[in-house]
PDB file of C-alpha atoms in Angstrom:
ATOM      1  CA  UNK M  14      -7.637 -31.259  33.890  1.00  0.00           C
ATOM      2  CA  UNK M  15      -4.086 -31.067  34.731  1.00  0.00           C
ATOM      3  CA  UNK M  16      -3.106 -29.784  31.146  1.00  0.00           C
ATOM      4  CA  UNK M  17      -5.798 -26.774  31.528  1.00  0.00           C
ATOM      5  CA  UNK M  18      -3.991 -25.868  34.844  1.00  0.00           C
ATOM      6  CA  UNK M  19      -0.845 -25.880  33.487  1.00  0.00           C
ATOM      7  CA  UNK M  20      -2.025 -23.840  30.620  1.00  0.00           C
ATOM      8  CA  UNK M  21      -3.849 -21.201  32.807  1.00  0.00           C
ATOM      9  CA  UNK M  22      -0.579 -20.929  35.028  1.00  0.00           C
ATOM     10  CA  UNK M  23       1.398 -20.164  31.929  1.00  0.00           C
ATOM     11  CA  UNK M  24      -0.973 -17.593  30.792  1.00  0.00           C
ATOM     12  CA  UNK M  25      -0.922 -15.642  34.137  1.00  0.00           C
ATOM     13  CA  UNK M  26       2.689 -16.025  34.457  1.00  0.00           C
ATOM     14  CA  UNK M  27       3.348 -14.802  31.037  1.00  0.00           C
ATOM     15  CA  UNK M  28       1.041 -12.157  31.518  1.00  0.00           C
ATOM     16  CA  UNK M  29       2.320 -10.982  34.946  1.00  0.00           C
ATOM     17  CA  UNK M  30       5.805 -11.238  33.714  1.00  0.00           C
ATOM     18  CA  UNK M  31       5.138  -9.038  30.550  1.00  0.00           C
ATOM     19  CA  UNK M  32       3.344  -6.575  32.832  1.00  0.00           C
ATOM     20  CA  UNK M  33       6.405  -6.244  35.017  1.00  0.00           C
ATOM     21  CA  UNK M  34       8.792  -5.909  32.082  1.00  0.00           C
ATOM     22  CA  UNK M  35       6.643  -3.261  30.905  1.00  0.00           C
ATOM     23  CA  UNK M  36       6.425  -1.419  34.077  1.00  0.00           C
ATOM     24  CA  UNK M  37      10.470  -1.556  34.339  1.00  0.00           C
ATOM     25  CA  UNK M  38      10.725   0.018  30.756  1.00  0.00           C
ATOM     26  CA  UNK M  39       8.320   2.792  32.003  1.00  0.00           C
ATOM     27  CA  UNK M  40      10.330   3.427  35.102  1.00  0.00           C
ATOM     28  CA  UNK M  41      13.595   3.455  33.173  1.00  0.00           C
ATOM     29  CA  UNK M  42      12.335   5.897  30.774  1.00  0.00           C
ATOM     30  CA  UNK M  43      10.743   8.014  33.410  1.00  0.00           C
ATOM     31  CA  UNK M  44      14.389   7.901  34.831  1.00  0.00           C
ATOM     32  CA  UNK M  45      15.960   9.354  32.010  1.00  0.00           C
ATOM     33  CA  UNK M  46      13.512  11.946  31.272  1.00  0.00           C
ATOM     34  CA  UNK M  47      13.294  13.377  34.853  1.00  0.00           C
ATOM     35  CA  UNK M  48      15.976  15.500  36.499  1.00  0.00           C
ATOM     36  CA  UNK M  49      17.129  14.424  39.726  1.00  0.00           C
ATOM     37  CA  UNK M  50      15.085  16.652  41.761  1.00  0.00           C
ATOM     38  CA  UNK M  51      11.852  15.486  39.579  1.00  0.00           C
ATOM     39  CA  UNK M  52      12.647  12.079  39.980  1.00  0.00           C
ATOM     40  CA  UNK M  53      12.724  12.336  43.908  1.00  0.00           C
ATOM     41  CA  UNK M  54       9.507  14.054  43.723  1.00  0.00           C
ATOM     42  CA  UNK M  55       8.018  11.028  41.693  1.00  0.00           C
ATOM     43  CA  UNK M  56       9.589   8.502  43.855  1.00  0.00           C
ATOM     44  CA  UNK M  57       8.188  10.149  46.864  1.00  0.00           C
ATOM     45  CA  UNK M  58       4.828  10.279  45.183  1.00  0.00           C
ATOM     46  CA  UNK M  59       4.879   6.974  44.077  1.00  0.00           C
ATOM     47  CA  UNK M  60       5.496   5.608  47.477  1.00  0.00           C
ATOM     48  CA  UNK M  61       2.572   7.375  48.711  1.00  0.00           C
ATOM     49  CA  UNK M  62       0.384   5.822  45.883  1.00  0.00           C
ATOM     50  CA  UNK M  63       1.654   2.348  47.306  1.00  0.00           C
ATOM     51  CA  UNK M  64       0.477   3.175  50.761  1.00  0.00           C
ATOM     52  CA  UNK M  65      -2.865   4.202  49.680  1.00  0.00           C
ATOM     53  CA  UNK M  66      -3.344   1.160  47.641  1.00  0.00           C
ATOM     54  CA  UNK M  67      -2.490  -0.821  50.501  1.00  0.00           C
ATOM     55  CA  UNK M  68      -4.865   1.095  52.748  1.00  0.00           C
ATOM     56  CA  UNK M  69      -7.613   0.743  50.454  1.00  0.00           C
ATOM     57  CA  UNK M  70      -7.096  -3.011  49.761  1.00  0.00           C
ATOM     58  CA  UNK M  71      -8.253  -4.058  53.203  1.00  0.00           C
ATOM     59  CA  UNK M  72      -7.142  -7.847  52.221  1.00  0.00           C
ATOM     60  CA  UNK M  73     -10.168  -7.876  50.275  1.00  0.00           C
ATOM     61  CA  UNK M  74      -8.391  -9.566  47.111  1.00  0.00           C
ATOM     62  CA  UNK M  75      -7.512 -12.485  48.921  1.00  0.00           C
ATOM     63  CA  UNK M  76     -10.722 -12.934  50.674  1.00  0.00           C
ATOM     64  CA  UNK M  77     -12.839 -12.568  47.619  1.00  0.00           C
ATOM     65  CA  UNK M  78     -10.783 -15.051  45.402  1.00  0.00           C
ATOM     66  CA  UNK M  79     -11.175 -17.482  48.403  1.00  0.00           C
ATOM     67  CA  UNK M  80     -14.925 -17.086  49.071  1.00  0.00           C
ATOM     68  CA  UNK M  81     -16.161 -16.150  45.535  1.00  0.00           C
ATOM     69  CA  UNK M  82     -14.121 -19.050  43.843  1.00  0.00           C
ATOM     70  CA  UNK M  83     -15.756 -21.545  46.206  1.00  0.00           C
ATOM     71  CA  UNK M  84     -19.141 -20.063  45.583  1.00  0.00           C
ATOM     72  CA  UNK M  85     -18.710 -20.022  41.745  1.00  0.00           C
ATOM     73  CA  UNK M  86     -18.112 -23.849  42.223  1.00  0.00           C
ATOM     74  CA  UNK M  87     -20.818 -24.620  44.488  1.00  0.00           C
ATOM     75  CA  UNK M  88     -24.707 -23.638  44.149  1.00  0.00           C
ATOM     76  CA  UNK M  89     -23.865 -20.175  43.000  1.00  0.00           C
ATOM     77  CA  UNK M  90     -26.840 -18.675  45.344  1.00  0.00           C
ATOM     78  CA  UNK M  91     -24.694 -16.295  47.279  1.00  0.00           C
ATOM     79  CA  UNK M  92     -22.552 -14.944  44.366  1.00  0.00           C
ATOM     80  CA  UNK M  93     -24.648 -11.649  44.027  1.00  0.00           C
ATOM     81  CA  UNK M  94     -24.283 -11.099  47.953  1.00  0.00           C
ATOM     82  CA  UNK M  95     -20.558 -11.659  47.642  1.00  0.00           C
ATOM     83  CA  UNK M  96     -20.008  -9.054  44.988  1.00  0.00           C
ATOM     84  CA  UNK M  97     -22.335  -6.709  46.606  1.00  0.00           C
ATOM     85  CA  UNK M  98     -20.216  -6.773  49.831  1.00  0.00           C
ATOM     86  CA  UNK M  99     -17.080  -6.940  48.171  1.00  0.00           C
ATOM     87  CA  UNK M 100     -18.101  -3.480  46.348  1.00  0.00           C
ATOM     88  CA  UNK M 101     -19.448  -1.898  49.751  1.00  0.00           C
ATOM     89  CA  UNK M 102     -15.767  -2.940  51.213  1.00  0.00           C
ATOM     90  CA  UNK M 103     -14.164  -1.691  48.182  1.00  0.00           C
ATOM     91  CA  UNK M 104     -15.511   1.772  48.203  1.00  0.00           C
ATOM     92  CA  UNK M 105     -15.242   2.069  51.969  1.00  0.00           C
ATOM     93  CA  UNK M 106     -11.377   1.207  51.502  1.00  0.00           C
ATOM     94  CA  UNK M 107     -11.408   3.994  48.904  1.00  0.00           C
ATOM     95  CA  UNK M 108     -12.803   6.501  50.880  1.00  0.00           C
ATOM     96  CA  UNK M 109     -10.278   5.837  53.846  1.00  0.00           C
ATOM     97  CA  UNK M 110      -7.091   7.304  51.668  1.00  0.00           C
ATOM     98  CA  UNK M 111      -9.362  10.299  50.722  1.00  0.00           C
ATOM     99  CA  UNK M 112     -10.163  11.230  54.259  1.00  0.00           C
ATOM    100  CA  UNK M 113      -6.441  10.858  55.303  1.00  0.00           C
ATOM    101  CA  UNK M 114      -5.295  12.635  52.453  1.00  0.00           C
ATOM    102  CA  UNK M 115      -7.669  15.780  53.568  1.00  0.00           C
ATOM    103  CA  UNK M 116      -6.291  15.060  57.200  1.00  0.00           C
ATOM    104  CA  UNK M 117      -2.770  15.253  56.293  1.00  0.00           C
ATOM    105  CA  UNK M 118      -2.624  17.345  53.293  1.00  0.00           C
ATOM    106  CA  UNK M 119      -0.079  19.593  54.699  1.00  0.00           C
ATOM    107  CA  UNK M 120       2.413  16.802  55.747  1.00  0.00           C
ATOM    108  CA  UNK M 121       3.007  15.958  51.762  1.00  0.00           C
ATOM    109  CA  UNK M 122       3.748  19.578  50.695  1.00  0.00           C
ATOM    110  CA  UNK M 123       6.633  19.427  48.343  1.00  0.00           C
ATOM    111  CA  UNK M 124       8.586  22.293  46.875  1.00  0.00           C
ATOM    112  CA  UNK M 125       8.143  22.379  43.073  1.00  0.00           C
ATOM    113  CA  UNK M 126       4.569  21.044  42.497  1.00  0.00           C
ATOM    114  CA  UNK M 127       1.642  22.221  44.420  1.00  0.00           C
ATOM    115  CA  UNK M 128       0.556  19.847  47.357  1.00  0.00           C
ATOM    116  CA  UNK M 129      -3.221  19.651  45.866  1.00  0.00           C
ATOM    117  CA  UNK M 130      -1.618  18.388  42.432  1.00  0.00           C
ATOM    118  CA  UNK M 131       0.455  15.693  44.299  1.00  0.00           C
ATOM    119  CA  UNK M 132      -2.220  14.507  46.507  1.00  0.00           C
ATOM    120  CA  UNK M 133      -4.596  14.038  43.712  1.00  0.00           C
ATOM    121  CA  UNK M 134      -2.208  12.174  41.884  1.00  0.00           C
ATOM    122  CA  UNK M 135      -1.517  10.132  44.638  1.00  0.00           C
ATOM    123  CA  UNK M 136      -5.051   9.643  45.369  1.00  0.00           C
ATOM    124  CA  UNK M 137      -5.937   8.813  41.657  1.00  0.00           C
ATOM    125  CA  UNK M 138      -3.101   6.359  41.448  1.00  0.00           C
ATOM    126  CA  UNK M 139      -3.560   4.488  44.589  1.00  0.00           C
ATOM    127  CA  UNK M 140      -7.201   4.070  43.964  1.00  0.00           C
ATOM    128  CA  UNK M 141      -6.551   3.040  40.424  1.00  0.00           C
ATOM    129  CA  UNK M 142      -3.908   0.285  41.731  1.00  0.00           C
ATOM    130  CA  UNK M 143      -6.579  -0.958  44.121  1.00  0.00           C
ATOM    131  CA  UNK M 144      -9.438  -0.969  41.475  1.00  0.00           C
ATOM    132  CA  UNK M 145      -7.082  -2.989  39.226  1.00  0.00           C
ATOM    133  CA  UNK M 146      -6.058  -5.647  42.079  1.00  0.00           C
ATOM    134  CA  UNK M 147      -9.880  -5.657  42.628  1.00  0.00           C
ATOM    135  CA  UNK M 148     -10.542  -6.689  39.100  1.00  0.00           C
ATOM    136  CA  UNK M 149      -7.632  -9.082  38.880  1.00  0.00           C
ATOM    137  CA  UNK M 150      -9.163 -11.036  41.944  1.00  0.00           C
ATOM    138  CA  UNK M 151     -12.451 -11.064  40.030  1.00  0.00           C
ATOM    139  CA  UNK M 152     -10.967 -12.515  36.719  1.00  0.00           C
ATOM    140  CA  UNK M 153      -8.999 -15.012  39.297  1.00  0.00           C
ATOM    141  CA  UNK M 154     -12.381 -15.940  40.955  1.00  0.00           C
ATOM    142  CA  UNK M 155     -14.250 -16.615  37.775  1.00  0.00           C
ATOM    143  CA  UNK M 156     -11.045 -18.464  36.163  1.00  0.00           C
ATOM    144  CA  UNK M 157     -10.812 -16.102  33.122  1.00  0.00           C
ATOM    145  CA  UNK M 158      -6.888 -16.751  33.005  1.00  0.00           C
ATOM    146  CA  UNK M 159      -6.674 -16.004  29.338  1.00  0.00           C
ATOM    147  CA  UNK M 160      -8.442 -12.797  29.712  1.00  0.00           C
ATOM    148  CA  UNK M 161      -6.142 -11.913  32.822  1.00  0.00           C
ATOM    149  CA  UNK M 162      -2.973 -12.546  30.808  1.00  0.00           C
ATOM    150  CA  UNK M 163      -4.208 -10.170  28.187  1.00  0.00           C
ATOM    151  CA  UNK M 164      -5.414  -7.557  30.196  1.00  0.00           C
ATOM    152  CA  UNK M 165      -2.545  -7.221  32.627  1.00  0.00           C
ATOM    153  CA  UNK M 166      -0.191  -5.786  30.319  1.00  0.00           C
ATOM    154  CA  UNK M 167      -2.373  -3.133  29.068  1.00  0.00           C
ATOM    155  CA  UNK M 168      -1.642  -1.090  31.839  1.00  0.00           C
ATOM    156  CA  UNK M 169       1.867  -0.845  31.120  1.00  0.00           C
ATOM    157  CA  UNK M 170       0.919   0.040  27.634  1.00  0.00           C
ATOM    158  CA  UNK M 171      -1.133   2.923  28.583  1.00  0.00           C
ATOM    159  CA  UNK M 172       1.365   4.299  30.827  1.00  0.00           C
ATOM    160  CA  UNK M 173       3.911   3.826  28.101  1.00  0.00           C
ATOM    161  CA  UNK M 174       1.392   5.457  25.476  1.00  0.00           C
ATOM    162  CA  UNK M 175       0.522   8.375  27.887  1.00  0.00           C
ATOM    163  CA  UNK M 176       4.677   8.966  28.665  1.00  0.00           C
ATOM    164  CA  UNK M 177       5.050   9.240  24.841  1.00  0.00           C
ATOM    165  CA  UNK M 178       2.163  11.716  24.237  1.00  0.00           C
ATOM    166  CA  UNK M 179       3.700  13.868  26.845  1.00  0.00           C
ATOM    167  CA  UNK M 180       7.073  13.491  25.560  1.00  0.00           C
ATOM    168  CA  UNK M 181       6.150  14.981  22.166  1.00  0.00           C
ATOM    169  CA  UNK M 182       3.816  17.617  23.435  1.00  0.00           C
ATOM    170  CA  UNK M 183       6.286  19.439  26.019  1.00  0.00           C
ATOM    171  CA  UNK M 184       9.149  19.045  28.632  1.00  0.00           C
ATOM    172  CA  UNK M 185       8.292  16.001  30.742  1.00  0.00           C
ATOM    173  CA  UNK M 186       8.198  16.626  34.527  1.00  0.00           C
ATOM    174  CA  UNK M 187       7.058  14.577  37.642  1.00  0.00           C
ATOM    175  CA  UNK M 188       3.400  15.413  37.198  1.00  0.00           C
ATOM    176  CA  UNK M 189       3.322  14.182  33.656  1.00  0.00           C
ATOM    177  CA  UNK M 190       4.842  10.765  34.618  1.00  0.00           C
ATOM    178  CA  UNK M 191       2.533  10.502  37.692  1.00  0.00           C
ATOM    179  CA  UNK M 192      -0.109  11.495  35.677  1.00  0.00           C
ATOM    180  CA  UNK M 193       0.576   8.666  33.091  1.00  0.00           C
ATOM    181  CA  UNK M 194       1.062   6.086  35.845  1.00  0.00           C
ATOM    182  CA  UNK M 195      -1.944   7.137  37.936  1.00  0.00           C
ATOM    183  CA  UNK M 196      -4.343   7.231  34.923  1.00  0.00           C
ATOM    184  CA  UNK M 197      -3.410   4.032  33.147  1.00  0.00           C
ATOM    185  CA  UNK M 198      -5.307   1.515  35.462  1.00  0.00           C
ATOM    186  CA  UNK M 199      -8.451   3.443  34.584  1.00  0.00           C
ATOM    187  CA  UNK M 200      -7.645   3.124  31.133  1.00  0.00           C
ATOM    188  CA  UNK M 201      -7.071  -0.487  31.040  1.00  0.00           C
TER     189      UNK M 201
END
């Protein structure tokens, strides 16, 4: 039992570490490809993505791991109800940033790209990261640590792949980098 725990911890640690390393490489490449103004635009929108993810989370991931894991170890009668409730909460959490964006659409008007593009990229990225962490918590609840360790870095690989694709197609700007960042969680 203790050996399995150590192995599972090592898998998750390596997967998360590798994901962080790939994210660092993505950020360094993006920093080299973007002008100072474009990088500022990217950073500002990335901050909005993180805020949207935080709003969409509602603390659901920690609660899901806590209660679903306990239910999976028990009689499993309420697993379906827990999953249905978590999906309803997740969809509600994802609707809130969408409504907030519609309300505050004029606040994020940034010169260089139309505000609509930035808002939709921020919404796409924030909801993608939120869904990514939701699926992460499901895999943890089901103790599928090997799958989690293999799946986590895939987001970074998709980001790098999209960035490479854009690099060879045309001059890269903040919208390309944001699109690669935002779309990758859906592809993973």
